[in-house]
Coordinates of C-alpha atoms in Angstrom, one line a residue:
M1 CA 0.0 0.0 0.0
V2 CA 1.1 3.5 -0.7
L3 CA 0.7 6.0 2.2
D4 CA 1.5 9.3 0.7
K5 CA 1.7 11.6 3.7
K6 CA 4.2 14.2 2.6
F7 CA 2.9 15.3 -0.8
N8 CA -0.9 15.1 -0.6
D9 CA -1.9 18.5 -1.6
L10 CA -3.2 17.6 -5.1
S11 CA -5.8 15.2 -3.8
R12 CA -6.9 17.6 -1.1
K13 CA -7.2 20.4 -3.7
A14 CA -9.2 18.2 -5.9
V15 CA -11.7 17.5 -3.2
I16 CA -11.9 21.2 -2.4
V17 CA -12.6 22.0 -6.2
I18 CA -15.1 19.3 -6.4
S19 CA -16.9 20.4 -3.2
I20 CA -17.1 24.0 -4.4
V21 CA -18.5 23.0 -7.9
F22 CA -21.1 20.7 -6.2
I23 CA -22.2 23.7 -4.1
L24 CA -22.3 26.2 -7.0
I25 CA -24.2 23.9 -9.2
K26 CA -26.8 23.4 -6.6
I27 CA -27.1 27.0 -6.0
V28 CA -27.5 27.8 -9.7
Q29 CA -30.2 25.0 -9.9
I30 CA -32.2 26.5 -7.0
N31 CA -32.0 30.1 -8.3
S32 CA -33.1 29.1 -11.8
S33 CA -36.2 27.5 -10.6
E34 CA -39.0 29.6 -9.5
D35 CA -40.2 28.8 -6.0
Y36 CA -37.9 25.8 -5.8
F37 CA -38.6 25.2 -2.1
K38 CA -42.3 26.3 -2.0
K39 CA -43.1 23.8 -4.7
S40 CA -41.3 21.1 -2.9
N41 CA -38.9 20.4 -5.8
A42 CA -36.4 19.2 -3.3
I43 CA -38.7 16.6 -1.7
A44 CA -41.0 14.9 -4.3
Y45 CA -41.7 11.5 -5.9
D46 CA -39.4 8.8 -4.6
T47 CA -37.5 11.3 -2.3
Y48 CA -40.9 12.1 -0.7
G49 CA -41.4 8.4 0.1
Y50 CA -38.0 8.1 1.8
Y51 CA -38.6 11.3 3.7
L52 CA -42.1 10.8 4.8
H53 CA -41.0 8.6 7.8
L54 CA -39.8 11.8 9.5
P55 CA -42.8 14.1 9.6
A56 CA -45.0 11.0 10.3
L57 CA -43.0 9.9 13.3
I58 CA -41.4 13.1 14.7
I59 CA -44.1 15.7 14.1
H60 CA -47.4 13.7 14.0
K61 CA -46.4 10.7 16.2
D62 CA -48.3 8.6 13.4
P63 CA -45.8 6.3 11.7
G64 CA -48.7 4.2 10.4
M65 CA -50.3 7.3 8.8
T66 CA -53.7 6.7 10.3
N67 CA -54.6 10.3 10.5
K68 CA -55.2 11.3 6.9
I69 CA -55.7 14.9 7.7
W70 CA -52.1 15.9 8.1
L71 CA -51.1 13.6 5.2
D72 CA -53.8 15.0 2.9
S73 CA -52.8 18.5 3.9
L74 CA -49.1 17.8 3.0
N75 CA -50.1 16.3 -0.4
K76 CA -52.4 19.1 -1.2
R77 CA -50.1 21.9 -0.3
Y78 CA -46.7 20.6 -1.5
Q79 CA -47.4 17.7 -3.8
K80 CA -49.9 19.3 -6.3
N81 CA -50.4 17.3 -9.5
R82 CA -47.9 14.6 -8.4
P83 CA -48.9 10.9 -8.2
W84 CA -49.5 9.4 -4.8
Y85 CA -47.7 6.0 -4.7
Q86 CA -45.3 6.4 -1.7
A87 CA -47.6 4.3 0.6
W88 CA -50.2 1.6 0.3
P89 CA -53.2 0.6 2.5
S90 CA -52.1 -1.9 5.2
E91 CA -53.9 -5.0 6.3
K92 CA -54.1 -3.4 9.7
E93 CA -57.3 -1.3 9.4
G94 CA -56.7 2.4 9.0
R95 CA -52.9 2.1 8.7
M96 CA -50.6 2.6 5.6
V97 CA -47.3 1.1 4.8
N98 CA -44.6 3.3 3.3
V99 CA -43.2 1.7 0.2
Y100 CA -39.7 3.0 1.0
P101 CA -37.5 1.8 3.8
V102 CA -36.5 3.8 6.8
G103 CA -32.7 3.9 6.4
I104 CA -32.3 7.3 4.4
A105 CA -34.7 8.9 6.8
I106 CA -32.3 8.0 9.7
M107 CA -29.5 9.5 7.8
W108 CA -31.5 12.7 7.3
T109 CA -32.7 13.0 10.9
P110 CA -30.2 15.5 12.3
F111 CA -30.9 17.8 9.3
F112 CA -34.6 17.4 9.7
L113 CA -34.4 18.3 13.3
I114 CA -32.5 21.5 12.5
G115 CA -35.0 22.3 9.8
H116 CA -37.9 21.8 12.3
L117 CA -36.1 24.1 14.8
V118 CA -35.4 26.8 12.1
A119 CA -39.1 26.6 10.9
G120 CA -40.3 27.3 14.5
I121 CA -37.9 30.3 14.9
G122 CA -38.5 31.7 11.5
G123 CA -42.3 31.6 11.6
Y124 CA -42.7 28.8 8.9
P125 CA -45.2 26.1 9.3
Q126 CA -43.7 23.1 11.4
D127 CA -45.3 20.7 9.1
G128 CA -42.3 18.9 7.7
L129 CA -42.3 20.4 4.2
S130 CA -42.1 24.1 4.5
P131 CA -38.9 25.7 3.1
P132 CA -36.6 25.2 6.1
Y133 CA -37.1 21.4 5.9
Q134 CA -36.5 21.4 2.1
I135 CA -33.3 23.6 2.5
M136 CA -31.8 21.2 5.1
I137 CA -32.5 18.0 3.0
V138 CA -30.6 19.7 0.1
L139 CA -27.8 20.7 2.6
A140 CA -27.7 17.1 3.7
G141 CA -27.2 15.9 0.2
L142 CA -24.3 18.3 -0.2
F143 CA -22.8 17.4 3.2
Y144 CA -22.8 13.7 2.5
A145 CA -21.5 14.3 -1.1
I146 CA -18.5 16.3 0.2
L147 CA -18.0 13.9 3.1
G148 CA -18.0 11.1 0.6
M149 CA -15.2 12.8 -1.5
F150 CA -13.1 13.3 1.6
L151 CA -13.5 9.7 2.6
L152 CA -12.7 8.6 -1.0
R153 CA -9.5 10.6 -0.9
K154 CA -8.6 8.9 2.5
L155 CA -9.3 5.5 0.9
L156 CA -7.4 6.1 -2.3
L157 CA -4.2 7.4 -0.6
R158 CA -3.9 4.0 1.0
F159 CA -3.3 2.3 -2.4
V160 CA -2.2 4.9 -4.9
N161 CA -0.1 8.1 -4.8
D162 CA -1.4 11.6 -4.4
K163 CA -1.3 12.5 -8.1
I164 CA -3.3 9.5 -9.1
S165 CA -5.7 9.9 -6.3
A166 CA -6.4 13.5 -7.4
I167 CA -7.1 12.4 -10.9
V168 CA -9.4 9.6 -9.7
L169 CA -11.3 11.9 -7.5
L170 CA -11.9 14.4 -10.4
L171 CA -12.8 11.5 -12.8
I172 CA -15.3 10.1 -10.3
G173 CA -16.6 13.5 -9.2
F174 CA -17.1 15.0 -12.7
G175 CA -16.9 12.1 -15.2
T176 CA -19.6 9.7 -13.8
N177 CA -23.4 10.1 -13.0
L178 CA -22.3 10.6 -9.5
F179 CA -22.1 14.3 -10.5
H180 CA -25.7 14.4 -11.2
Y181 CA -26.7 12.8 -7.9
A182 CA -24.4 14.9 -5.9
T183 CA -25.9 18.1 -7.4
Y184 CA -29.2 18.2 -9.2
D185 CA -30.6 15.1 -7.7
N186 CA -28.9 15.1 -4.3
T187 CA -31.9 14.5 -2.3
M188 CA -32.1 11.0 -3.8
P189 CA -30.5 8.2 -1.7
H190 CA -27.6 7.4 -3.9
I191 CA -25.1 10.0 -2.8
L192 CA -25.8 9.2 0.8
L193 CA -25.1 5.6 0.2
F194 CA -22.0 6.3 -1.8
T195 CA -20.6 7.9 1.4
F196 CA -21.7 5.3 3.9
D197 CA -20.5 2.5 1.6
I198 CA -17.0 4.0 1.5
L199 CA -17.2 4.1 5.4
I200 CA -17.9 0.3 5.2
I201 CA -14.6 -0.3 3.3
L202 CA -12.7 2.1 5.7
L203 CA -14.1 0.2 8.8
T204 CA -13.3 -3.1 7.1
I205 CA -9.7 -2.1 6.6
S206 CA -9.3 -0.6 10.0
W207 CA -10.6 -3.8 11.6
H208 CA -8.3 -6.1 9.6
E209 CA -5.3 -3.9 10.5
N210 CA -6.1 -3.5 14.2
P211 CA -9.1 -5.7 15.3
K212 CA -11.3 -3.8 17.8
R213 CA -14.8 -4.5 19.1
N214 CA -15.8 -0.9 18.6
T215 CA -14.8 -1.0 15.0
S216 CA -16.8 -4.1 14.3
F217 CA -19.7 -2.7 16.2
F218 CA -19.8 0.4 14.0
L219 CA -19.2 -1.8 10.9
G220 CA -22.4 -3.7 11.8
I221 CA -24.3 -0.4 12.4
T222 CA -23.2 0.9 8.9
L223 CA -23.9 -2.4 7.1
A224 CA -27.5 -2.5 8.7
L225 CA -28.1 1.2 7.9
V226 CA -27.4 0.8 4.2
T227 CA -29.4 -2.4 3.9
I228 CA -32.4 -0.7 5.5
S229 CA -32.0 2.1 3.0
R230 CA -32.0 0.0 -0.1
P231 CA -32.2 -3.8 0.5
S232 CA -29.9 -4.6 -2.5
E233 CA -27.1 -2.9 -0.4
V234 CA -26.9 -6.2 1.6
V235 CA -24.2 -7.2 -1.0
W236 CA -21.7 -5.0 0.9
V237 CA -21.5 -7.7 3.6
L238 CA -19.2 -9.4 1.0
I239 CA -16.5 -6.7 1.6
P240 CA -15.6 -7.6 5.2
I241 CA -16.1 -11.3 4.5
F242 CA -13.7 -11.6 1.6
W243 CA -11.3 -8.6 2.5
G244 CA -7.9 -9.9 2.2
V245 CA -8.8 -13.3 0.6
D246 CA -6.8 -14.4 -2.4
S247 CA -7.1 -18.2 -2.3
W248 CA -9.0 -21.0 -0.6
I249 CA -6.2 -21.3 2.1
S250 CA -6.6 -17.5 2.9
F251 CA -10.4 -18.0 2.9
K252 CA -10.1 -20.7 5.6
E253 CA -7.6 -18.5 7.6
K254 CA -10.2 -15.7 7.4
F255 CA -12.7 -17.8 9.2
R256 CA -10.2 -18.8 11.7
L257 CA -9.5 -15.1 12.3
F258 CA -13.4 -14.6 12.8
R259 CA -13.4 -17.5 15.4
T260 CA -10.4 -15.9 17.2
H261 CA -12.3 -12.6 17.4
F262 CA -15.6 -14.2 18.1
T263 CA -16.6 -11.3 20.5
H264 CA -15.9 -8.8 17.7
I265 CA -18.2 -10.6 15.4
F266 CA -20.8 -10.7 18.2
S267 CA -20.4 -6.9 18.5
L268 CA -20.9 -6.6 14.7
G269 CA -24.1 -8.7 15.1
I270 CA -25.4 -6.5 17.8
G271 CA -24.9 -3.4 15.6
L272 CA -26.7 -5.2 12.7
V273 CA -29.6 -6.1 14.9
L274 CA -29.9 -2.7 16.8
V275 CA -30.2 -0.8 13.5
G276 CA -31.7 -3.5 11.2
S277 CA -34.5 -4.2 13.6
L278 CA -35.8 -0.7 13.1
Q279 CA -37.1 -1.6 9.7
L280 CA -38.7 -4.9 10.9
I281 CA -40.4 -3.1 13.8
Y282 CA -41.8 -0.5 11.4
W283 CA -43.1 -3.2 9.1
K284 CA -44.7 -5.1 12.0
Y285 CA -46.3 -1.9 13.3
S286 CA -47.7 -0.6 10.0
S287 CA -48.5 -3.9 8.3
G288 CA -48.8 -6.6 11.0
H289 CA -45.9 -8.6 9.4
W290 CA -42.2 -8.7 10.2
L291 CA -41.4 -8.9 6.6
Y292 CA -43.3 -7.0 4.0
N293 CA -42.8 -6.4 0.4
N294 CA -45.2 -3.8 -1.2
H295 CA -43.3 -3.2 -4.5
V296 CA -44.9 -4.3 -7.6
E297 CA -41.5 -5.1 -9.0
G298 CA -39.2 -7.8 -7.6
F299 CA -35.9 -9.7 -8.3
D300 CA -35.7 -12.2 -11.1
F301 CA -32.4 -13.6 -10.2
F302 CA -32.5 -16.3 -12.7
R303 CA -33.2 -14.0 -15.6
P304 CA -31.3 -10.9 -15.0
F305 CA -31.3 -8.0 -17.5
T306 CA -27.6 -7.7 -17.6
W307 CA -27.1 -6.7 -21.2
K308 CA -29.8 -4.0 -21.1
V309 CA -28.3 -2.7 -17.7
L310 CA -24.8 -2.3 -19.2
F311 CA -25.4 -1.3 -22.8
S312 CA -29.0 -0.3 -23.6
Y313 CA -29.8 3.1 -25.0
K314 CA -32.6 3.3 -22.6
K315 CA -30.4 3.2 -19.4
G316 CA -27.1 1.4 -20.2
W317 CA -24.6 2.0 -17.4
L318 CA -21.5 1.9 -19.7
L319 CA -23.3 3.9 -22.4
Y320 CA -24.1 6.9 -20.1
T321 CA -21.1 6.5 -17.9
P322 CA -18.3 5.2 -20.0
M323 CA -15.7 6.3 -17.5
M324 CA -16.4 3.1 -15.6
M325 CA -15.0 1.1 -18.4
L326 CA -11.6 2.4 -17.4
A327 CA -12.3 1.3 -13.8
I328 CA -13.3 -2.2 -15.2
A329 CA -10.1 -2.3 -17.2
G330 CA -8.3 -1.7 -13.9
F331 CA -9.3 -5.2 -12.7
V332 CA -6.4 -6.6 -14.7
S333 CA -3.9 -4.4 -13.0
L334 CA -5.5 -5.1 -9.6
Y335 CA -5.2 -8.8 -10.2
K336 CA -1.5 -8.6 -11.1
R337 CA -0.5 -6.3 -8.3
N338 CA -2.8 -7.1 -5.3
K339 CA -4.9 -10.3 -5.4
K340 CA -6.0 -9.7 -1.9
L341 CA -7.8 -6.6 -3.1
F342 CA -8.9 -8.1 -6.5
V343 CA -10.8 -11.0 -5.0
P344 CA -13.3 -9.0 -2.7
I345 CA -13.7 -6.3 -5.2
I346 CA -14.4 -8.5 -8.2
I347 CA -16.8 -10.8 -6.0
F348 CA -18.6 -7.6 -4.9
F349 CA -18.8 -6.2 -8.4
L350 CA -20.3 -9.4 -9.9
A351 CA -22.8 -9.7 -7.0
N352 CA -23.7 -6.1 -7.2
L353 CA -24.1 -6.3 -11.0
W354 CA -26.3 -9.3 -10.6
F355 CA -28.5 -7.7 -7.9
I356 CA -28.9 -4.5 -10.0
S357 CA -29.6 -6.4 -13.3
S358 CA -32.1 -8.7 -11.6
W359 CA -34.6 -5.9 -10.5
E360 CA -37.6 -6.2 -12.8
C361 CA -37.7 -2.5 -13.3
W362 CA -34.2 -2.7 -14.5
W363 CA -34.2 1.0 -15.9
Y364 CA -35.0 2.2 -12.4
A365 CA -37.5 4.8 -13.3
G366 CA -36.5 8.4 -14.3
S367 CA -32.7 8.8 -13.8
F368 CA -29.5 9.6 -15.6
G369 CA -28.0 6.3 -16.5
Q370 CA -28.0 3.5 -14.0
R371 CA -28.3 5.3 -10.7
P372 CA -27.9 2.2 -8.4
F373 CA -24.3 1.8 -9.5
V374 CA -23.4 5.3 -7.9
E375 CA -23.2 3.7 -4.5
S376 CA -20.3 1.5 -5.5
Y377 CA -18.1 4.1 -7.1
G378 CA -16.0 4.4 -4.0
L379 CA -15.0 0.8 -4.3
M380 CA -14.6 1.1 -8.2
A381 CA -12.3 4.0 -7.7
I382 CA -9.6 1.5 -6.5
P383 CA -9.2 -0.5 -9.7
L384 CA -9.4 2.9 -11.7
G385 CA -6.5 4.2 -9.5
F386 CA -4.5 1.0 -10.2
F387 CA -5.2 1.2 -13.9
L388 CA -4.0 4.8 -14.1
E389 CA -1.0 4.2 -12.0
K390 CA 0.0 1.3 -14.3
I391 CA -0.4 3.3 -17.6
N392 CA 1.4 6.2 -16.1
L393 CA 4.5 4.3 -16.6
N394 CA 4.1 4.6 -20.4
K395 CA 3.8 8.2 -21.7
I396 CA 2.1 7.3 -25.0
L397 CA -0.5 5.2 -23.4
W398 CA -0.9 7.8 -20.5
R399 CA -1.7 10.5 -23.0
A400 CA -4.0 8.4 -25.1
V401 CA -6.0 7.1 -22.0
G402 CA -5.8 10.6 -20.6
T403 CA -7.4 12.0 -23.8
V404 CA -10.2 9.4 -23.7
A405 CA -10.8 10.1 -20.0
I406 CA -11.0 13.8 -20.6
L407 CA -13.5 13.1 -23.4
F408 CA -15.5 10.8 -21.1
L409 CA -15.6 13.5 -18.4
F410 CA -16.9 16.2 -20.7
L411 CA -19.3 13.9 -22.3
N412 CA -20.8 13.2 -18.8
L413 CA -21.0 16.8 -18.0
F414 CA -22.6 17.7 -21.3
Q415 CA -25.1 15.0 -21.0
V416 CA -26.0 16.1 -17.5
W417 CA -26.7 19.5 -19.0
Q418 CA -28.8 17.9 -21.7
L419 CA -30.8 16.0 -19.1
V420 CA -31.4 19.1 -17.0
H421 CA -32.5 21.1 -20.1
G422 CA -34.9 18.4 -21.2
I423 CA -33.0 17.3 -24.2
L424 CA -32.2 13.8 -22.9
S425 CA -35.1 12.0 -21.4
P426 CA -34.8 10.4 -17.9
S427 CA -37.0 7.4 -19.0
L428 CA -37.9 7.4 -22.6
M429 CA -34.5 7.1 -24.5
T430 CA -34.0 5.0 -27.6
E431 CA -31.0 4.4 -30.0
K432 CA -32.4 6.6 -32.7
Y433 CA -33.2 9.5 -30.4
Y434 CA -29.9 9.1 -28.6
W435 CA -28.0 9.7 -31.9
K436 CA -30.4 12.4 -33.1
T437 CA -29.5 14.5 -30.0
F438 CA -25.9 13.4 -29.6
L439 CA -23.9 16.5 -28.5
K440 CA -26.9 18.8 -29.6
T441 CA -28.0 21.7 -27.5
K442 CA -31.6 21.4 -28.5
A443 CA -33.9 18.5 -29.7
E444 CA -35.5 19.1 -33.0
P445 CA -39.3 18.6 -32.9
S446 CA -38.9 15.7 -35.4
A447 CA -36.4 13.9 -33.0
L448 CA -39.2 13.5 -30.4
N449 CA -41.0 11.0 -32.6
Y450 CA -38.1 8.6 -31.8
L451 CA -38.6 8.6 -28.1
E452 CA -40.4 5.7 -26.3
I453 CA -44.2 6.3 -25.8
D454 CA -45.0 8.8 -23.1
R455 CA -47.8 7.3 -21.3
E456 CA -48.6 10.6 -19.6
N457 CA -48.9 12.4 -23.1
L458 CA -50.2 9.7 -25.5
P459 CA -50.3 10.7 -29.2
P460 CA -53.5 10.0 -31.2
V461 CA -54.0 6.6 -32.6
S462 CA -54.0 6.6 -36.4
E463 CA -53.3 4.3 -39.3
T464 CA -50.0 6.0 -39.9
N465 CA -48.5 5.1 -36.5
Y466 CA -50.3 2.0 -35.4
N467 CA -51.4 -1.4 -36.9
S468 CA -54.6 -2.7 -35.5
H469 CA -56.1 -6.1 -35.2
E470 CA -59.3 -7.4 -33.6
A471 CA -58.3 -9.7 -30.6
L472 CA -61.8 -10.6 -29.4
F473 CA -65.5 -10.0 -30.6
T474 CA -68.7 -11.7 -29.3
D475 CA -72.3 -10.7 -29.7
Y476 CA -73.3 -13.6 -27.3
E477 CA -75.4 -15.3 -30.0
S478 CA -72.7 -18.1 -29.8
R479 CA -71.4 -19.3 -26.4
H480 CA -68.0 -20.6 -27.6
L481 CA -66.0 -17.8 -25.8
L482 CA -67.8 -18.1 -22.6
R483 CA -66.4 -19.6 -19.4
N484 CA -68.4 -21.9 -17.3
D485 CA -69.2 -19.1 -14.7
E486 CA -70.7 -16.7 -17.3
I487 CA -74.5 -16.6 -18.0
I488 CA -76.5 -15.4 -21.0
C489 CA -79.9 -13.7 -21.2
D490 CA -81.8 -15.3 -24.1
T491 CA -84.5 -12.6 -24.1
F492 CA -82.7 -9.3 -23.9
G493 CA -79.8 -7.8 -25.8
Y494 CA -78.9 -4.8 -27.9
Q495 CA -80.8 -5.1 -31.1
S496 CA -80.8 -8.8 -30.5
S497 CA -82.1 -11.4 -28.0
H498 CA -78.8 -12.3 -26.3
A499 CA -76.6 -10.6 -23.9
E500 CA -74.3 -11.5 -21.0
I501 CA -75.6 -10.9 -17.4
L502 CA -73.2 -9.7 -14.8
D503 CA -74.5 -9.7 -11.1
Q504 CA -73.2 -10.4 -7.7
D505 CA -72.8 -14.2 -8.4
H506 CA -71.1 -13.6 -11.9
V507 CA -68.9 -10.6 -11.6
Y508 CA -66.5 -11.0 -14.4
G509 CA -67.3 -10.7 -18.1
T510 CA -65.7 -12.2 -21.2
V511 CA -61.9 -12.0 -20.7
F512 CA -59.2 -11.4 -23.3
K513 CA -56.0 -12.9 -21.9
S514 CA -52.7 -13.4 -23.7
P515 CA -48.9 -13.3 -23.1
F516 CA -47.7 -9.9 -24.3
D517 CA -45.1 -11.3 -26.7
S518 CA -47.9 -13.3 -28.5
V519 CA -49.7 -10.1 -29.5
C520 CA -46.9 -7.5 -29.6
I521 CA -43.3 -7.3 -30.4
K522 CA -42.9 -3.6 -29.6
D523 CA -42.6 -1.8 -26.3
H524 CA -46.4 -1.2 -25.7
L525 CA -49.9 -1.8 -27.0
R526 CA -52.9 0.5 -27.1
V527 CA -56.1 -1.4 -26.1
K528 CA -59.6 -0.4 -27.3
F529 CA -62.4 -1.9 -25.4
E530 CA -66.0 -1.5 -26.8
C531 CA -69.3 -2.8 -25.8
D532 CA -73.0 -2.1 -25.5
I533 CA -74.2 -1.9 -21.9
F534 CA -77.5 -1.7 -20.1
I535 CA -77.6 -0.8 -16.4
P536 CA -80.9 -0.6 -14.6
K537 CA -81.7 2.7 -13.0
D538 CA -81.7 1.2 -9.6
D539 CA -78.2 -0.2 -10.1
F540 CA -76.6 2.7 -11.8
E541 CA -74.8 4.1 -8.8
K542 CA -73.1 0.8 -8.1
E543 CA -69.6 0.2 -9.4
F544 CA -69.0 -1.4 -12.8
S545 CA -65.6 -1.1 -14.5
I546 CA -63.6 -2.2 -17.4
V547 CA -60.2 -3.5 -16.4
C548 CA -56.8 -3.8 -18.0
N549 CA -54.0 -5.5 -16.1
M550 CA -50.6 -7.0 -16.6
T551 CA -49.5 -10.1 -14.6
G552 CA -45.8 -10.7 -14.0
N553 CA -43.9 -13.9 -13.5
R554 CA -44.4 -13.8 -9.7
D555 CA -48.2 -13.5 -10.3
Q556 CA -48.0 -9.9 -9.3
N557 CA -50.4 -7.4 -11.0
Y558 CA -49.0 -4.2 -12.4
G559 CA -50.2 -1.5 -14.6
Y560 CA -53.6 -2.2 -13.2
T561 CA -56.3 0.3 -14.5
A562 CA -60.1 0.1 -13.9
F563 CA -62.4 2.6 -15.5
P564 CA -65.9 3.0 -14.3
V565 CA -68.3 3.0 -17.3
Q566 CA -70.4 5.7 -15.8
K567 CA -67.6 8.2 -16.7
F568 CA -67.5 6.9 -20.4
G569 CA -70.9 7.5 -21.6
A570 CA -73.1 4.8 -19.9
K571 CA -76.6 6.0 -19.1
P572 CA -79.1 4.5 -16.6
G573 CA -82.0 2.5 -17.8
G574 CA -81.1 2.1 -21.5
W575 CA -78.5 0.7 -23.8
S576 CA -75.3 2.8 -24.2
H577 CA -72.2 2.2 -26.3
I578 CA -69.0 2.7 -24.5
V579 CA -65.5 2.9 -25.8
I580 CA -62.4 2.8 -23.3
W581 CA -58.8 3.1 -24.2
F582 CA -55.9 1.7 -22.3
V583 CA -52.2 1.7 -22.8
T584 CA -50.0 -1.2 -21.4
P585 CA -47.4 -0.1 -18.7
P586 CA -43.7 -0.6 -19.1
I587 CA -43.5 -4.4 -19.7
L588 CA -41.3 -6.3 -17.0
H589 CA -41.0 -9.5 -19.1
D590 CA -42.0 -10.1 -22.6
N591 CA -44.1 -13.2 -21.6
D592 CA -46.1 -11.2 -18.9
V593 CA -49.9 -11.7 -19.4
L594 CA -52.2 -9.0 -20.7
S595 CA -55.8 -9.2 -19.3
V596 CA -58.8 -7.1 -20.4
L597 CA -62.3 -7.6 -19.1
A598 CA -65.5 -6.3 -17.6
W599 CA -65.9 -6.4 -13.8
N600 CA -69.1 -5.9 -12.0
N601 CA -67.5 -4.9 -8.6
G602 CA -70.6 -3.1 -7.2
G603 CA -73.0 -6.1 -6.9
G604 CA -75.7 -4.8 -9.1
K605 CA -77.1 -6.2 -12.4
V606 CA -75.5 -5.2 -15.8
F607 CA -76.3 -6.5 -19.3
V608 CA -73.3 -6.5 -21.7
D609 CA -73.5 -7.1 -25.5
N610 CA -71.2 -6.9 -28.5
T611 CA -67.9 -6.9 -26.6
R612 CA -65.1 -6.0 -28.9
I613 CA -61.4 -5.7 -28.0
T614 CA -59.0 -4.2 -30.6
L615 CA -55.1 -4.1 -30.1
Y616 CA -53.0 -1.3 -31.7
E617 CA -49.4 -2.0 -32.1
P618 CA -47.0 0.9 -32.9
K619 CA -45.4 0.9 -36.4
G620 CA -42.3 2.7 -35.2
L621 CA -39.7 1.7 -32.6
D622 CA -39.0 -1.8 -31.4

C-alpha cells in the first residue's frame, strides 16, 4: 500500500474543487427554478417516500399514517399534481405502509431536526415540508456528497499516490453520473449511500489492520443502515467477509480469524440487529408482518437484464457512464498487483451487477444512466486508480488514455446538462433518439418522434402510427367464448335477443388474456375496449368497471387500471355504447400476461352485448 503523507496537496485540492463545484451547481439550480422550495422540488416523488417517515413519526407521532388529515394537507399543499404512490393501505385497518425503507430517513434525521427548529424560529409552518425542511435536506445531500469525496480521498491514498488519487477523484466527481446525484438530484439516496459504503470499506480495513470490538460494532451499524436504506445494499457484507482473501487457504484462515475474534463478530451482530430491527419493527407496526414487500417489482435472479443494464440506450450504465469502463479495465492491474484486493472487489462487483440487473424494473424509473451503481463508485475507484498508476509508466499510453478520460468527463457533464434542459429523457431514451440528439444543444421537434411512448402524454392513434387487429369479438349469440361461470340472457340484448348478465354471483365478463409477446413485439400496446351496456336505474350508482392489467412472472399485478363505465358514456335504464382506451405499462418481461375484461364490482345487475377488443401495435420503434 502507498501511504502518501508528505505530498498530498493535489488530492486535497481536488476534493476542495469538487466540493465548491457541487455547491455552486446546486445554488444555480435552485436560483434558476421559481419557488424551488415552496413547490417542494427538493422533496418529491421517490424522495418524498424516503422522507415521509420523518414528519410521520417526529411531528405527528403517526408512523402508520392513520390520520389522513395531516397527510392530505401535505399532499395538497406541497405535492400538487404529483402522483401518490409512496404508501399503500395496510392489512391493519386504517394504517398505511410506506413503500420506502427507513434507512435514508435515519441519515437525514439531524438535518430534519435542525429544519424543524429553524421553521419554528422563522415563523414557517412546522409541518415537515415548508422551506426550512427542504433547505436542510438539500444541505444534507451536499454534506454527504462532500464527506464522501473526503472519505474517498482517504481510501485512495492507502493504495495509490497523491497525483493518481487527485485524478481519480476528479474523474469520479465529474466524469460519472455521481455528479448528477451529488448536485441536481442530491436528495435521492444514492449520494448518501455512496458515502456510507466508503465508510464500510474504511471500517473493514481498520478492523483487519487493528481488530477492535468498537470498529466491528460500527461496521455492523453501517452495514445495517445501508441495507435498510436499499435492501440490495446487503451485498456490501461481502466486503468484510472476503477482504484480504486471495485463495482457498486464505479463505479458511479468514474464518479462523473470525473465530479468534468471536466477540468482535458478536459486536458486529449487535450493531446489525440494533439498526436492522428498526425496519422490521416499522413493518410489524404498520402492516402486521415482520417482513413486508409492497413493491410491484421484484428480483428475477434467474433471468437478469444484464445486457440492457450495461449497454442499452434506454439506461445502459457503460453507455451513459463510459468512465467506468476504465475502472473495469483496472481489474487486470489489480489482479496482477494485489490479489488480496482483487478477490473481494471482483466478487462484490459481480454480485452487485447481478442484484442490480435482476430488478424487474431494470431501468430504475426516471434517472440519468444506471443510478444504483453510484453507491459502488468508492470501491470502483480502487481499480481505476490501479489502472491509471499502471499506464502512467508509459507516456504514449498515458496521453491516449488521458485524452479518452477527458472526453468521457466532458461527455458526462454535457449529457447532464442535456438532461437538465430536457434534451435527454430520464426514462424514454432510444437508440435513434440518442444519436439524433448526440452533442446537440436542443432537440429538433422531429427527433421527439423517436422517443419511447410517453404514457402521460399519449399521441392519437391513427393508421400512420399503429397497426390494429381485432383480438376478441362476441355478440353472445354463440357461447363458444364463454367460461363456465358466465351466463347469457336469451330474451334481452342490444338489437338482439342475447346478452351477458353480470351480477353479484357472476362478476367477471368475457376475458381477453394473452402473453404480451404473443400479440406484440414492440414496447407497448394501445387497447380499445368497446361494448353495448345496459344498467338498470336502480343499479346505476353501483360500481361497474372495465379493467386492463398485466400479470408478471411472480403472479403480481402491475399497470392495473379500472375505469368506471359511468364516466365513459353509460346511461341509466337504457342501452349505451361505451369505448375505453388503455395503454400497457412498461413491460417487465416479454411473456407477462395482458388481461382485459369487464368487472361488476358493485354487486348490481348489468347486461353486456357486442364486446369487442382491438389491439393497436405501434409501427415505429421496437
